Tab-separated table of C-alpha atoms in Angstrom:
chain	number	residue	atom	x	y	z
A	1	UNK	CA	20.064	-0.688	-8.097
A	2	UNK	CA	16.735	0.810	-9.100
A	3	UNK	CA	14.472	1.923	-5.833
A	4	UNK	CA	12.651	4.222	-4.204
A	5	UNK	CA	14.668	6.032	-1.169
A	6	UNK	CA	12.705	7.590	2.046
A	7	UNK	CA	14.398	10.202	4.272
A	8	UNK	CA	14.427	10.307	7.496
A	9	UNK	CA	13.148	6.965	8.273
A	10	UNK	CA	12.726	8.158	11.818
A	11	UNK	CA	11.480	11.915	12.587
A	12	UNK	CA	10.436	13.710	16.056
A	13	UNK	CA	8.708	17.221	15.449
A	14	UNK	CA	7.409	19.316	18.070
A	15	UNK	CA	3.755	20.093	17.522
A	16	UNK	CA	3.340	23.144	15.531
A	17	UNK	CA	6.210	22.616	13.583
A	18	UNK	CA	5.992	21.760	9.641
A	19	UNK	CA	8.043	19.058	8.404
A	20	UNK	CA	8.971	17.601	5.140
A	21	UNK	CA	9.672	13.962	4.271
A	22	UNK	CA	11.816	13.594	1.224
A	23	UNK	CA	11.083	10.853	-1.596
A	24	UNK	CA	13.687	9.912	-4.755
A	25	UNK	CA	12.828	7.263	-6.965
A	26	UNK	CA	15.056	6.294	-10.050
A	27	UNK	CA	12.763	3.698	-11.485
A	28	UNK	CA	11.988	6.565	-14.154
A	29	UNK	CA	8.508	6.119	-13.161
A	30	UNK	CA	6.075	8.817	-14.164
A	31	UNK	CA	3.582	8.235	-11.082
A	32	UNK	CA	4.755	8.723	-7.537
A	33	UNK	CA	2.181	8.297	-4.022
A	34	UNK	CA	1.696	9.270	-0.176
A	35	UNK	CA	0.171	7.065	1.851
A	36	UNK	CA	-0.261	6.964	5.365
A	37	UNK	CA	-0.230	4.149	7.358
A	38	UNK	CA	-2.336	3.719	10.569
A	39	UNK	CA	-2.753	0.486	12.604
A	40	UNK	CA	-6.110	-1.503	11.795
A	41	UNK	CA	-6.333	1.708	9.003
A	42	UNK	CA	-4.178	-0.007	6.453
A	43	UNK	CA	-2.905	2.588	3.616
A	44	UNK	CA	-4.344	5.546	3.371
A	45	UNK	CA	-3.954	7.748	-0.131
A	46	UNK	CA	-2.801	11.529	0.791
A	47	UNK	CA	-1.587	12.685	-2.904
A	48	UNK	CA	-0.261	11.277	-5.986
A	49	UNK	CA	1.155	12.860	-8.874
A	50	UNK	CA	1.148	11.381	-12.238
A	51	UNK	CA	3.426	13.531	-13.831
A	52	UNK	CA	6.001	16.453	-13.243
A	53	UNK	CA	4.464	19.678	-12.336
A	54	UNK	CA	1.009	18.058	-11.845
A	55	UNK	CA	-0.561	16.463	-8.701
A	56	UNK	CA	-3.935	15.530	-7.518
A	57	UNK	CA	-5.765	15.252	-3.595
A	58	UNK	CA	-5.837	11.843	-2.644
A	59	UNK	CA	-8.395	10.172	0.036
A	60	UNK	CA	-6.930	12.453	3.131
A	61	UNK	CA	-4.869	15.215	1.696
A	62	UNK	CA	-5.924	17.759	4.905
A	63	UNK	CA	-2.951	19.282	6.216
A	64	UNK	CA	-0.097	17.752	3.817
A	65	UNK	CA	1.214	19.414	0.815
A	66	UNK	CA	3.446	18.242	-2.008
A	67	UNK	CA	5.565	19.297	-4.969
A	68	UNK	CA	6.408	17.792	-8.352
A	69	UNK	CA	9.603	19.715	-9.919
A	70	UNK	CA	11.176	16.521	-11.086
A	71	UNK	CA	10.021	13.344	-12.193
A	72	UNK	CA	12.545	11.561	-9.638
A	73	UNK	CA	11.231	13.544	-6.931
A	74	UNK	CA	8.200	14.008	-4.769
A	75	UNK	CA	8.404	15.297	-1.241
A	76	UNK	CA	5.677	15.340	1.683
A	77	UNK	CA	5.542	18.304	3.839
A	78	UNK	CA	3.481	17.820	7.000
A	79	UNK	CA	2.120	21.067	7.965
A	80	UNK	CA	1.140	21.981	11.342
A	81	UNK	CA	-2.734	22.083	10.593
A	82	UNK	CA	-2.739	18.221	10.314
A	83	UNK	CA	-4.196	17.153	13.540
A	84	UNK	CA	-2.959	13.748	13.939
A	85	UNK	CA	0.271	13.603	12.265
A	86	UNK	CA	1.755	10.742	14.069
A	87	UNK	CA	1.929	8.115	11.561
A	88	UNK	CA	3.960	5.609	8.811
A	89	UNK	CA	4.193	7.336	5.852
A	90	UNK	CA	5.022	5.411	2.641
A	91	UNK	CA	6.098	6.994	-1.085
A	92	UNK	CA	5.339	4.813	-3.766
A	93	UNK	CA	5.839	4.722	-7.441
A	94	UNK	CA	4.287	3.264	-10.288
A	95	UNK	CA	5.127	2.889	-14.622
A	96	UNK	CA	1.431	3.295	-15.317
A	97	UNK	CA	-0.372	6.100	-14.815
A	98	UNK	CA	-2.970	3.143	-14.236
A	99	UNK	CA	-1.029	1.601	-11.246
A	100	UNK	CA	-0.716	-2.153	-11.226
A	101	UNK	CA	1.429	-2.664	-9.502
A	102	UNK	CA	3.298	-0.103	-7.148
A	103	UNK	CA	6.826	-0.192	-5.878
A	104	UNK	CA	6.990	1.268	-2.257
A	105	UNK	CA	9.947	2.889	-0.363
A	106	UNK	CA	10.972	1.855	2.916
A	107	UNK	CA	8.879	4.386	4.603
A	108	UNK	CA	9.314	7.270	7.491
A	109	UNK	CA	7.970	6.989	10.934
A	110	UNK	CA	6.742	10.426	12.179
A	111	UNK	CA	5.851	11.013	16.118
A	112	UNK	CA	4.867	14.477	17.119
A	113	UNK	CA	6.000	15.008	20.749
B	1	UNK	CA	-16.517	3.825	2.834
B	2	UNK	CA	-14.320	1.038	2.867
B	3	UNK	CA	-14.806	-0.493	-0.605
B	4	UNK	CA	-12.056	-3.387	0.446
B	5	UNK	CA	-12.306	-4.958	3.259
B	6	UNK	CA	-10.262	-7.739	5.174
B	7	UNK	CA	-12.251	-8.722	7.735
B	8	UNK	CA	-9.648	-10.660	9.654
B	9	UNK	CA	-7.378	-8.463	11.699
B	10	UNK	CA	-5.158	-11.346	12.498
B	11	UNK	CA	-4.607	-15.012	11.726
B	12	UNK	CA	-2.448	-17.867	13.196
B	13	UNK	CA	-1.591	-20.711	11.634
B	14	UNK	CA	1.149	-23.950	12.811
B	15	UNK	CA	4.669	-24.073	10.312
B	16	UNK	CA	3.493	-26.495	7.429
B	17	UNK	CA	-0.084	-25.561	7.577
B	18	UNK	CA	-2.326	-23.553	4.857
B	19	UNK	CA	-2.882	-19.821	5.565
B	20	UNK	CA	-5.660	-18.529	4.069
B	21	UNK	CA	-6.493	-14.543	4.249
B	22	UNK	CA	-9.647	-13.162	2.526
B	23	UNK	CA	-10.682	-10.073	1.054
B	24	UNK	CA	-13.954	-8.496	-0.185
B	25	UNK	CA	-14.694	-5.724	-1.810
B	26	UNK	CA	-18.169	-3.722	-2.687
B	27	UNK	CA	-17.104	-1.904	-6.020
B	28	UNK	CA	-17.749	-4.048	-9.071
B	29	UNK	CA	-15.456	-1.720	-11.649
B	30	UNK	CA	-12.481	-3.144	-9.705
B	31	UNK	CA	-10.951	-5.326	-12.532
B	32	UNK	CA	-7.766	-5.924	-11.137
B	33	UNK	CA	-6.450	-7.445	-7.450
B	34	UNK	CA	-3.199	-7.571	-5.563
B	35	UNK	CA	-2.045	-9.098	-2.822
B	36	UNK	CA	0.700	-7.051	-0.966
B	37	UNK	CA	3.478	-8.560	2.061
B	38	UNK	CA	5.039	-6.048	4.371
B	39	UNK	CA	7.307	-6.647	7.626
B	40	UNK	CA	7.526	-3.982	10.339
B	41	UNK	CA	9.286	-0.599	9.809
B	42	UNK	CA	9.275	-1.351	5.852
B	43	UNK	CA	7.761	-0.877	3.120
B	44	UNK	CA	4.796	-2.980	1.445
B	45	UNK	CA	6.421	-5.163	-1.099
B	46	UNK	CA	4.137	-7.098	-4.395
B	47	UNK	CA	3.286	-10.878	-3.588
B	48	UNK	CA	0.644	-11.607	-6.136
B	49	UNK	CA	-2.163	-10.100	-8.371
B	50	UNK	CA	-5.152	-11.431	-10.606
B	51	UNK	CA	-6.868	-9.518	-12.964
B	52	UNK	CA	-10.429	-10.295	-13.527
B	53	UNK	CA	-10.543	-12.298	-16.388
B	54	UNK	CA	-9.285	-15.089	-14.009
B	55	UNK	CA	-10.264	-17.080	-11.087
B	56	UNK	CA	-6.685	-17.841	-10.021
B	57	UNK	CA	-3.340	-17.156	-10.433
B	58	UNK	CA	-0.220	-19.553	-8.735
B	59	UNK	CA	2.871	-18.219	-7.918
B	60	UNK	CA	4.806	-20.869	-5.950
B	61	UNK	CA	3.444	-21.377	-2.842
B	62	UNK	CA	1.034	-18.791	-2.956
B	63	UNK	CA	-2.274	-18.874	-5.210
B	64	UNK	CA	-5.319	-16.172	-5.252
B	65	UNK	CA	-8.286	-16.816	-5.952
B	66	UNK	CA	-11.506	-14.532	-7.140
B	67	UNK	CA	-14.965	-14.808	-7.222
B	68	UNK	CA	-16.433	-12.252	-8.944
B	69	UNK	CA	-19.897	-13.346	-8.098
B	70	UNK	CA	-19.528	-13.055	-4.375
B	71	UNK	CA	-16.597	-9.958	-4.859
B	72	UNK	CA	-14.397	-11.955	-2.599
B	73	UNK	CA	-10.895	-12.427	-3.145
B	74	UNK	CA	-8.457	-15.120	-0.710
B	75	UNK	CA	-4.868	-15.308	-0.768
B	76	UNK	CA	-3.727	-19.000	0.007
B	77	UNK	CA	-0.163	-19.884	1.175
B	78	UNK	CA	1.209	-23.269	1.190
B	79	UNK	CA	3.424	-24.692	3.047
B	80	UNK	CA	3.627	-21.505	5.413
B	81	UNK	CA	6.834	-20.646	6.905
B	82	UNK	CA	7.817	-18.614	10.214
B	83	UNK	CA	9.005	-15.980	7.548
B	84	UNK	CA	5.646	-15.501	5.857
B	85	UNK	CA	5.083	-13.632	9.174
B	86	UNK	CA	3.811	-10.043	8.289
B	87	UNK	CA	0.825	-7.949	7.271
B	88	UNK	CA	-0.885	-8.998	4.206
B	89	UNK	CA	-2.535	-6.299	2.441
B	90	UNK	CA	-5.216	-6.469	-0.469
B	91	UNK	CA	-5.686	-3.918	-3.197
B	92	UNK	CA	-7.702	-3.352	-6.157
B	93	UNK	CA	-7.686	-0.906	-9.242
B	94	UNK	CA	-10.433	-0.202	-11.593
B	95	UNK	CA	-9.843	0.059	-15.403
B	96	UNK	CA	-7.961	3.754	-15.968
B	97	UNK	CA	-8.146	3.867	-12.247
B	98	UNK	CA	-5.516	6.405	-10.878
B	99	UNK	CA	-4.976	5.246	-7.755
B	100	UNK	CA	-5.285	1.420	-5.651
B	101	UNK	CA	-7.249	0.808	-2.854
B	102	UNK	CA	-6.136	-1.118	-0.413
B	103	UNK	CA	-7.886	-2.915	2.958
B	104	UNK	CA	-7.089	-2.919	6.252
B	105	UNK	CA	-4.639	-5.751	6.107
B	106	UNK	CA	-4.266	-8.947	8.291
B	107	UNK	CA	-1.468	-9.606	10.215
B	108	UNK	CA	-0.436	-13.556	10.034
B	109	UNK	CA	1.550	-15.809	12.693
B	110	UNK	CA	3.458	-18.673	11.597
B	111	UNK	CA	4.432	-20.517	14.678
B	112	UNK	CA	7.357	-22.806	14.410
């Protein structure tokens, strides 16, 4: 079955602390997403990558960083200089480097304690 | 600046009944509209799109509609059902956009 996997779906960090959120996808899709999800915020861009070794700053890209190695993957790191990490975070993928439509994972809840 | 908007945070509607969520939007390159569904603790999955060169698209028991004119987009679902319970999410892409924006989202009650 074709998807896009999200690990951990449920992570605790202690402020301070850096984490990374992994993202697989084996759609063979060139273009993978971040978004954040806030309540009454909807989704929120943070990066996107269109193809391997190449990614761009989405709408709030402030204190996240990402890779691009390989085409099936593209994790999130959450560094400790993003103020408000607490959040859904949702990886996304899309055939067209001119997204139609996207094809989300299940997503990872983050709480900073 | 939000340049799609959903208006409604939340809507409630009896089993059987129409639902009908809107969106509007303020950029008029956006030539292509999607309507998202997504429960709680998941992710968003595709429900419907329209592209601009039409004024509705039917899927079952969901249709969207555009008007261009007013940039207003409205998602209709008929009959709705206790599982069409979720947030509803609209999103538009320009031509060679890179990237969709999406609104706010409106969460809809089906009562049984």
């Amino acid at each position: 079955d074709g998807g896009i996997t999200q690990s951990p779906k449920y992570l605790f960090r202690k402020e301070g602390q850096n984490v990374t959120l992994s993202c697989e996808q084996n759609l063979n899709h060139d273009a993978m997403y971040w978004y954040r999800q806030d309540p009454g915020q909807g989704l929120r861009l943070i990066y996107y990558s269109q193809i391997v070794n190449d990614f761009q700053k989405g709408d709030i890209a402030e204190g996240y960083s990402v890779s691009r190695e390989k085409k099936e993957s593209f994790p999130l790191t959450v560094t400790s200089a993003q103020k408000n990490p607490t959040a859904f975070y949702l990886c996304a993928s899309s055939n067209s480097p001119y997204p139609g439509e996207l094809f989300f994972g299940e997503g990872s809840r983050l709480t900073v304690l | 600046d939000q340049q799609v908007k959903q208006n409604s945070p939340s809507l409630s509607v009896q089993e059987g009944r129409i639902s009908i969520l809107n969106c509007d939007y303020t950029n008029s390159m956006f030539d292509y509209f999607l309507w998202y569904k997504k429960y709680p603790a998941e992710g968003p999955t595709f429900l419907i799109s329209i592209s601009s060169i039409k004024d509705k698209n039917e899927d079952g028991r969901f249709t969207v509609f555009l008007n261009k004119s007013a940039k207003h987009l409205s998602l209709h679902i008929v009959p709705s059902q206790p599982g069409d319970s979720a947030v509803y999410f609209c999103a538009a892409n320009t031509p060679y956009g890179n990237k969709l924006v999406f609104g706010a989202g409106t969460i809809l009650r089906v009562k049984s």
